[in-house]
Amino acid sequence: MKKSTTLIVCILFFQTISLFSQSSLQGLIQQGINKVYNMEFDSAEKTFDRMIELYPEQPHGYFYTAQLHFWLFLGTRDIGEYYTFLKFAEISQQKIDKLIEENKGTERIHNLAGNLASYRAMSSAVNNSPVDALWSSKKALDNFEKALEINPRFYNAYFGLGLLDYAMSFVPDFLRWAVNLSGLSSDKQRGLRYLNTAYKRGTSDKTEIAFHLSRIYADYLADYDSSYFYIRQLINTHPKNTLFHYQYAVFLIKDKKLDAAINPLNTVIRINNKRFSQITALAHYRKGEISFKKNQFADAIKHYKIFLEESNELDFTGLASYNIALSSMLLDDDDGYKEFIQLAREGNKDIFEDSYAKERS
């Protein structure tokens, strides 16, 4: 009887230790993610380093470090950030594969694997490798579905499934063969339903889900009231996040509320987060856009030129130059017109704005 009681006590003790360990890990994850959304990137990375130190065999610390550097790459276009992302993504994948091989692949581990594959898909798309992006998307889909197979009430997985549904609906026609071959599909209505399910019933990724919902409602459904509902929540919770302020301004511009967009753009420029420098540059582009639409040509030229000086990528540089040229012409500045009408041809031809600028120039 005494041996039996001792055995039960030991089992309960180790179960408690395991639960405490998982709770501590989840606490560190949430702490680090909150710092990322507040754009306290150095502090966030220290938290993720602590996770790696305490849980070296778990993939989470490596995953969130990879995620952080991928976001920094998008915000700065610094190729060093991209290679850091690849390094930690590979380590995280190795840890995930090992857990799955040891039959420790819980729904959370498969969901993490799906999210990691989604980031690999996005990185391939950014680097113009669409076929690699599709195969990574397929791997993401398989893992999200496996998570739900293990636990049908694991609503977090619907976040990844919903994003995949939306992403696949924008694949160009010449890649449809690869989509069909991979077994991927798309359904925008289902995707929106999945995202809402993840937001309402899931237990994680609420901030990121809200951000994607705000974009979908504004960009694809023109439902600005729903979009404002989500983006304003994010701004209230994370007032130092320049991406959220910038995105709010973009929605207001699309909704033709030009004057209202100026304040969030000024907030982005005032905060001027050096680790997200591209967002600050884009804020100047949008201010130039507003001034140009309001026939305030001197102010438009000022902000467009700041954008061209600070931008780390080609997107919108063609249209900014074209609008500077038109503004210069209207201000009787022939030299400015001649200079920038030529530069209007040098933007990113793959986006509508710059393709239009090249044609018109």
C-alpha positions as a printed NumPy array, in Angstrom:
array([[  0.   ,   0.   ,   0.   ],
       [  2.839,   2.33 ,   0.94 ],
       [  4.661,   1.553,  -2.359],
       [  1.482,   2.261,  -4.317],
       [  0.968,   5.591,  -2.542],
       [  4.597,   6.56 ,  -3.179],
       [  4.233,   5.719,  -6.873],
       [  1.07 ,   7.869,  -7.184],
       [  2.793,  10.802,  -5.429],
       [  5.76 ,  10.524,  -7.815],
       [  3.51 ,  10.447, -10.879],
       [  1.587,  13.504,  -9.673],
       [  4.853,  15.277,  -8.89 ],
       [  6.286,  14.764, -12.36 ],
       [  2.987,  15.695, -13.99 ],
       [  2.989,  18.924, -11.988],
       [  6.588,  19.644, -12.998],
       [  5.687,  19.039, -16.665],
       [  2.658,  21.338, -16.487],
       [  4.705,  24.012, -14.72 ],
       [  7.388,  23.753, -17.405],
       [  4.824,  24.171, -20.188],
       [  3.219,  27.08 , -18.332],
       [  6.6  ,  28.787, -17.936],
       [  7.361,  28.292, -21.626],
       [  3.988,  29.723, -22.663],
       [  4.55 ,  32.656, -20.324],
       [  7.892,  33.449, -21.956],
       [  6.339,  33.112, -25.418],
       [  3.593,  35.605, -24.577],
       [  6.075,  37.964, -22.942],
       [  8.321,  37.934, -26.005],
       [  5.462,  38.332, -28.467],
       [  4.081,  41.331, -26.546],
       [  7.499,  42.968, -26.762],
       [  7.627,  42.342, -30.503],
       [  4.226,  43.966, -31.026],
       [  5.387,  46.921, -28.933],
       [  8.449,  47.038, -31.226],
       [ 10.839,  46.436, -28.327],
       [ 12.867,  44.169, -30.597],
       [ 16.093,  43.91 , -28.591],
       [ 14.188,  43.066, -25.409],
       [ 12.058,  40.534, -27.311],
       [ 15.144,  38.803, -28.655],
       [ 16.577,  38.53 , -25.151],
       [ 13.351,  36.814, -24.072],
       [ 13.614,  34.353, -26.96 ],
       [ 17.286,  33.748, -26.088],
       [ 16.132,  32.92 , -22.55 ],
       [ 13.646,  30.409, -23.988],
       [ 16.443,  28.73 , -25.937],
       [ 18.604,  28.631, -22.815],
       [ 15.871,  27.093, -20.643],
       [ 14.289,  24.834, -23.297],
       [ 17.079,  24.   , -25.788],
       [ 15.309,  20.901, -27.137],
       [ 12.061,  22.739, -27.81 ],
       [ 11.601,  24.535, -31.177],
       [  9.769,  27.58 , -29.795],
       [ 12.686,  29.869, -28.942],
       [ 14.256,  29.289, -32.353],
       [ 10.897,  29.734, -34.119],
       [ 10.096,  33.079, -32.511],
       [ 13.643,  34.331, -33.123],
       [ 13.238,  33.364, -36.795],
       [  9.828,  35.06 , -36.937],
       [ 11.263,  38.256, -35.419],
       [ 14.065,  38.48 , -37.969],
       [ 11.699,  37.77 , -40.856],
       [  9.517,  40.69 , -39.779],
       [ 12.631,  42.867, -39.435],
       [ 13.67 ,  41.837, -42.933],
       [ 10.287,  42.958, -44.29 ],
       [ 10.561,  46.232, -42.367],
       [ 14.117,  47.071, -43.426],
       [ 14.921,  44.864, -46.436],
       [ 18.257,  44.171, -44.709],
       [ 19.537,  40.939, -46.262],
       [ 21.368,  40.143, -43.006],
       [ 18.006,  39.866, -41.24 ],
       [ 16.846,  37.442, -43.928],
       [ 19.829,  35.125, -43.439],
       [ 19.338,  35.215, -39.658],
       [ 15.725,  34.182, -40.255],
       [ 16.865,  31.225, -42.39 ],
       [ 19.38 ,  30.114, -39.757],
       [ 16.903,  29.994, -36.878],
       [ 14.099,  28.624, -39.061],
       [ 16.32 ,  25.655, -39.947],
       [ 17.182,  24.962, -36.289],
       [ 13.514,  25.204, -35.315],
       [ 12.593,  22.77 , -38.099],
       [ 15.189,  20.266, -36.861],
       [ 13.757,  20.435, -33.332],
       [ 10.209,  19.97 , -34.669],
       [ 11.22 ,  16.991, -36.818],
       [ 12.912,  15.341, -33.844],
       [  9.821,  15.706, -31.638],
       [  7.584,  14.272, -34.358],
       [  9.964,  11.334, -34.883],
       [  9.802,  10.654, -31.133],
       [  5.974,  10.63 , -31.274],
       [  5.836,  13.903, -29.345],
       [  4.153,  15.792, -32.181],
       [  1.236,  17.384, -30.333],
       [ -1.32 ,  19.645, -32.018],
       [  0.723,  22.641, -30.834],
       [  3.916,  21.279, -32.377],
       [  2.197,  20.643, -35.716],
       [  0.645,  24.11 , -35.588],
       [  4.103,  25.567, -34.982],
       [  5.416,  23.533, -37.93 ],
       [  2.605,  24.916, -40.08 ],
       [  3.407,  28.477, -39.077],
       [  7.103,  27.931, -39.786],
       [  6.29 ,  26.549, -43.249],
       [  4.042,  29.571, -43.848],
       [  6.955,  31.918, -43.117],
       [  9.153,  29.911, -45.464],
       [  6.435,  30.283, -48.115],
       [  6.33 ,  34.046, -47.595],
       [ 10.113,  34.309, -47.757],
       [ 10.131,  32.364, -51.04 ],
       [  7.43 ,  34.652, -52.448],
       [  9.397,  37.769, -51.444],
       [ 12.465,  36.32 , -53.182],
       [ 10.534,  35.517, -56.38 ],
       [ 10.523,  31.733, -55.923],
       [  6.789,  31.04 , -56.399],
       [  7.063,  27.26 , -56.838],
       [  9.051,  26.939, -53.577],
       [  6.393,  29.131, -51.94 ],
       [  3.66 ,  26.737, -53.079],
       [  5.409,  23.636, -51.762],
       [  6.03 ,  25.319, -48.408],
       [  2.346,  26.292, -48.377],
       [  1.415,  22.648, -48.952],
       [  3.609,  21.616, -46.023],
       [  1.913,  24.273, -43.877],
       [ -1.53 ,  22.992, -44.879],
       [ -0.613,  19.393, -43.992],
       [  0.554,  20.428, -40.525],
       [ -2.495,  22.568, -39.754],
       [ -4.77 ,  19.711, -40.79 ],
       [ -2.725,  17.268, -38.687],
       [ -3.127,  19.574, -35.66 ],
       [ -6.907,  19.477, -36.108],
       [ -6.842,  15.721, -36.651],
       [ -5.126,  15.323, -33.265],
       [ -7.473,  17.802, -31.579],
       [-10.558,  18.966, -33.543],
       [-11.089,  21.734, -30.971],
       [ -7.641,  23.238, -31.453],
       [ -9.015,  26.418, -33.016],
       [ -5.603,  28.11 , -33.306],
       [ -4.944,  26.033, -36.436],
       [ -7.791,  27.776, -38.276],
       [ -5.644,  30.917, -38.411],
       [ -3.119,  29.278, -40.709],
       [ -5.808,  27.557, -42.763],
       [ -7.668,  30.838, -43.239],
       [ -4.569,  32.691, -44.44 ],
       [ -3.758,  29.898, -46.882],
       [ -7.27 ,  30.081, -48.357],
       [ -6.821,  33.798, -49.015],
       [ -3.241,  33.517, -50.273],
       [ -4.053,  30.781, -52.791],
       [ -6.842,  32.873, -54.321],
       [ -4.235,  35.371, -55.57 ],
       [ -1.864,  32.9  , -57.226],
       [ -1.393,  33.934, -60.889],
       [ -2.887,  31.763, -63.632],
       [  0.453,  30.504, -64.939],
       [  1.092,  28.804, -61.576],
       [ -2.306,  27.127, -61.317],
       [ -0.787,  23.837, -62.473],
       [  1.475,  23.814, -59.425],
       [ -1.446,  24.657, -57.122],
       [ -3.487,  21.773, -58.542],
       [ -0.523,  19.41 , -58.359],
       [  0.145,  20.253, -54.727],
       [ -3.477,  19.67 , -53.717],
       [ -3.925,  23.215, -52.428],
       [ -7.246,  25.003, -52.858],
       [ -8.681,  28.429, -52.168],
       [-11.981,  29.745, -50.903],
       [-12.106,  33.349, -49.705],
       [-15.366,  32.967, -47.804],
       [-14.099,  29.861, -46.045],
       [-10.819,  31.648, -45.317],
       [-12.624,  34.56 , -43.672],
       [-14.76 ,  32.132, -41.675],
       [-11.656,  30.271, -40.483],
       [ -9.944,  33.501, -39.42 ],
       [-12.978,  34.638, -37.468],
       [-13.143,  31.212, -35.803],
       [ -9.481,  31.439, -34.786],
       [ -9.978,  34.972, -33.451],
       [-13.1  ,  34.175, -31.43 ],
       [-12.316,  30.645, -30.225],
       [ -8.535,  30.285, -30.417],
       [ -6.153,  30.981, -27.536],
       [ -3.156,  32.505, -29.329],
       [ -2.085,  34.799, -32.191],
       [ -5.003,  37.187, -31.492],
       [ -2.976,  40.272, -32.435],
       [ -1.731,  38.853, -35.721],
       [ -5.184,  37.504, -36.613],
       [ -6.745,  40.917, -35.922],
       [ -4.152,  42.562, -38.174],
       [ -4.889,  40.202, -41.066],
       [ -8.651,  40.578, -40.58 ],
       [ -8.301,  44.366, -40.711],
       [ -6.465,  44.094, -44.037],
       [ -8.875,  41.593, -45.559],
       [-11.922,  43.669, -44.645],
       [-10.334,  46.824, -46.106],
       [ -8.371,  45.541, -49.111],
       [-10.657,  42.826, -50.438],
       [-14.121,  43.552, -49.068],
       [-14.035,  47.374, -48.758],
       [-15.738,  46.937, -45.371],
       [-13.913,  49.794, -43.668],
       [-16.006,  49.814, -40.493],
       [-14.964,  46.22 , -39.732],
       [-11.396,  47.053, -40.656],
       [-11.305,  50.036, -38.294],
       [-12.725,  47.881, -35.489],
       [ -9.707,  45.572, -35.563],
       [ -6.917,  48.053, -36.337],
       [ -8.028,  50.534, -33.662],
       [ -7.981,  47.737, -31.08 ],
       [ -4.389,  46.974, -32.064],
       [ -3.341,  50.629, -31.851],
       [ -4.916,  50.996, -28.409],
       [ -3.086,  47.903, -27.175],
       [  0.24 ,  48.626, -28.906],
       [  0.503,  52.429, -29.344],
       [  4.197,  52.33 , -30.317],
       [  3.701,  49.925, -33.203],
       [  4.322,  52.032, -36.309],
       [  3.073,  49.284, -38.638],
       [ -0.393,  49.437, -37.066],
       [ -0.522,  53.254, -37.315],
       [  0.668,  53.112, -40.927],
       [ -1.885,  50.464, -41.897],
       [ -4.666,  52.484, -40.274],
       [ -3.648,  55.482, -42.407],
       [ -3.699,  53.365, -45.575],
       [ -7.253,  52.221, -44.795],
       [ -8.345,  55.836, -44.242],
       [ -6.814,  56.902, -47.576],
       [ -8.611,  54.077, -49.38 ],
       [-11.806,  55.188, -47.626],
       [-11.143,  58.727, -48.996],
       [-10.675,  60.16 , -45.499],
       [ -7.477,  61.988, -46.404],
       [ -7.39 ,  64.489, -43.558],
       [ -7.992,  61.775, -40.969],
       [ -5.007,  59.8  , -42.33 ],
       [ -2.513,  62.573, -41.604],
       [ -2.432,  62.052, -37.83 ],
       [ -1.458,  58.332, -37.861],
       [  1.151,  59.065, -40.559],
       [  2.629,  61.831, -38.415],
       [  2.755,  59.354, -35.526],
       [  4.793,  56.917, -37.644],
       [  7.212,  59.681, -38.657],
       [  7.508,  60.99 , -35.089],
       [  8.248,  57.539, -33.599],
       [ 10.67 ,  56.818, -36.494],
       [ 11.51 ,  53.266, -35.442],
       [ 14.976,  52.602, -36.874],
       [ 14.384,  48.839, -37.006],
       [ 11.303,  49.421, -39.191],
       [ 12.73 ,  52.184, -41.358],
       [ 10.776,  51.16 , -44.467],
       [  7.484,  51.92 , -42.688],
       [  8.708,  55.456, -41.926],
       [  9.695,  55.909, -45.575],
       [  6.275,  54.697, -46.698],
       [  4.593,  57.143, -44.305],
       [  6.277,  59.966, -46.237],
       [  5.066,  58.408, -49.496],
       [  1.489,  58.41 , -48.215],
       [  1.78 ,  62.017, -47.027],
       [  3.016,  62.911, -50.495],
       [  0.047,  61.038, -51.942],
       [ -2.396,  63.029, -49.785],
       [ -0.798,  66.386, -50.629],
       [ -0.761,  65.534, -54.338],
       [ -4.476,  64.674, -54.292],
       [ -5.177,  67.974, -52.525],
       [ -3.14 ,  69.948, -55.138],
       [ -0.552,  70.901, -52.505],
       [  2.285,  70.243, -54.927],
       [  5.251,  71.731, -53.049],
       [  4.395,  69.662, -49.958],
       [  3.869,  66.568, -52.121],
       [  7.338,  66.985, -53.66 ],
       [  8.912,  67.332, -50.196],
       [  7.454,  64.079, -48.877],
       [  7.967,  62.12 , -52.092],
       [ 11.656,  63.098, -52.118],
       [ 12.109,  62.002, -48.504],
       [ 10.508,  58.687, -49.438],
       [ 12.855,  58.22 , -52.407],
       [ 15.88 ,  58.994, -50.218],
       [ 14.891,  56.668, -47.376],
       [ 13.193,  53.742, -49.145],
       [ 15.059,  50.432, -49.228],
       [ 13.006,  48.938, -52.063],
       [ 11.707,  49.844, -55.526],
       [  7.971,  49.645, -54.78 ],
       [  6.177,  52.968, -55.455],
       [  9.393,  54.775, -56.454],
       [  8.181,  55.014, -60.061],
       [  4.864,  56.618, -59.133],
       [  6.525,  58.925, -56.578],
       [  8.915,  60.162, -59.284],
       [  6.076,  60.552, -61.786],
       [  4.018,  62.622, -59.342],
       [  7.078,  64.761, -58.527],
       [  7.462,  65.376, -62.263],
       [  3.823,  66.442, -62.634],
       [  4.022,  68.615, -59.515],
       [  7.211,  70.256, -60.818],
       [  5.557,  70.961, -64.152],
       [  2.59 ,  72.599, -62.436],
       [  5.017,  74.702, -60.362],
       [  6.876,  75.758, -63.572],
       [ 10.012,  73.843, -62.557],
       [ 11.182,  72.485, -65.922],
       [ 14.434,  71.014, -64.574],
       [ 12.591,  69.107, -61.877],
       [ 10.081,  67.854, -64.418],
       [ 12.763,  66.597, -66.825],
       [ 14.73 ,  64.85 , -64.064],
       [ 11.852,  62.979, -62.471],
       [  9.92 ,  62.094, -65.619],
       [ 12.954,  59.974, -66.519],
       [ 13.195,  58.437, -63.035],
       [  9.5  ,  57.491, -63.233],
       [ 10.533,  54.546, -65.442],
       [ 12.749,  52.97 , -62.767],
       [ 10.198,  51.607, -60.283],
       [  9.011,  48.045, -59.69 ],
       [  7.317,  47.042, -62.958],
       [  5.522,  44.171, -61.192],
       [  3.171,  46.461, -59.273],
       [  0.377,  48.476, -60.875],
       [  1.448,  51.891, -59.561],
       [  4.966,  51.759, -60.995],
       [  3.87 ,  50.064, -64.224],
       [  1.366,  52.911, -64.714],
       [  4.081,  55.507, -64.011],
       [  6.418,  53.983, -66.596],
       [  3.676,  53.892, -69.257],
       [  2.591,  57.465, -68.607],
       [  6.145,  58.823, -68.453]])
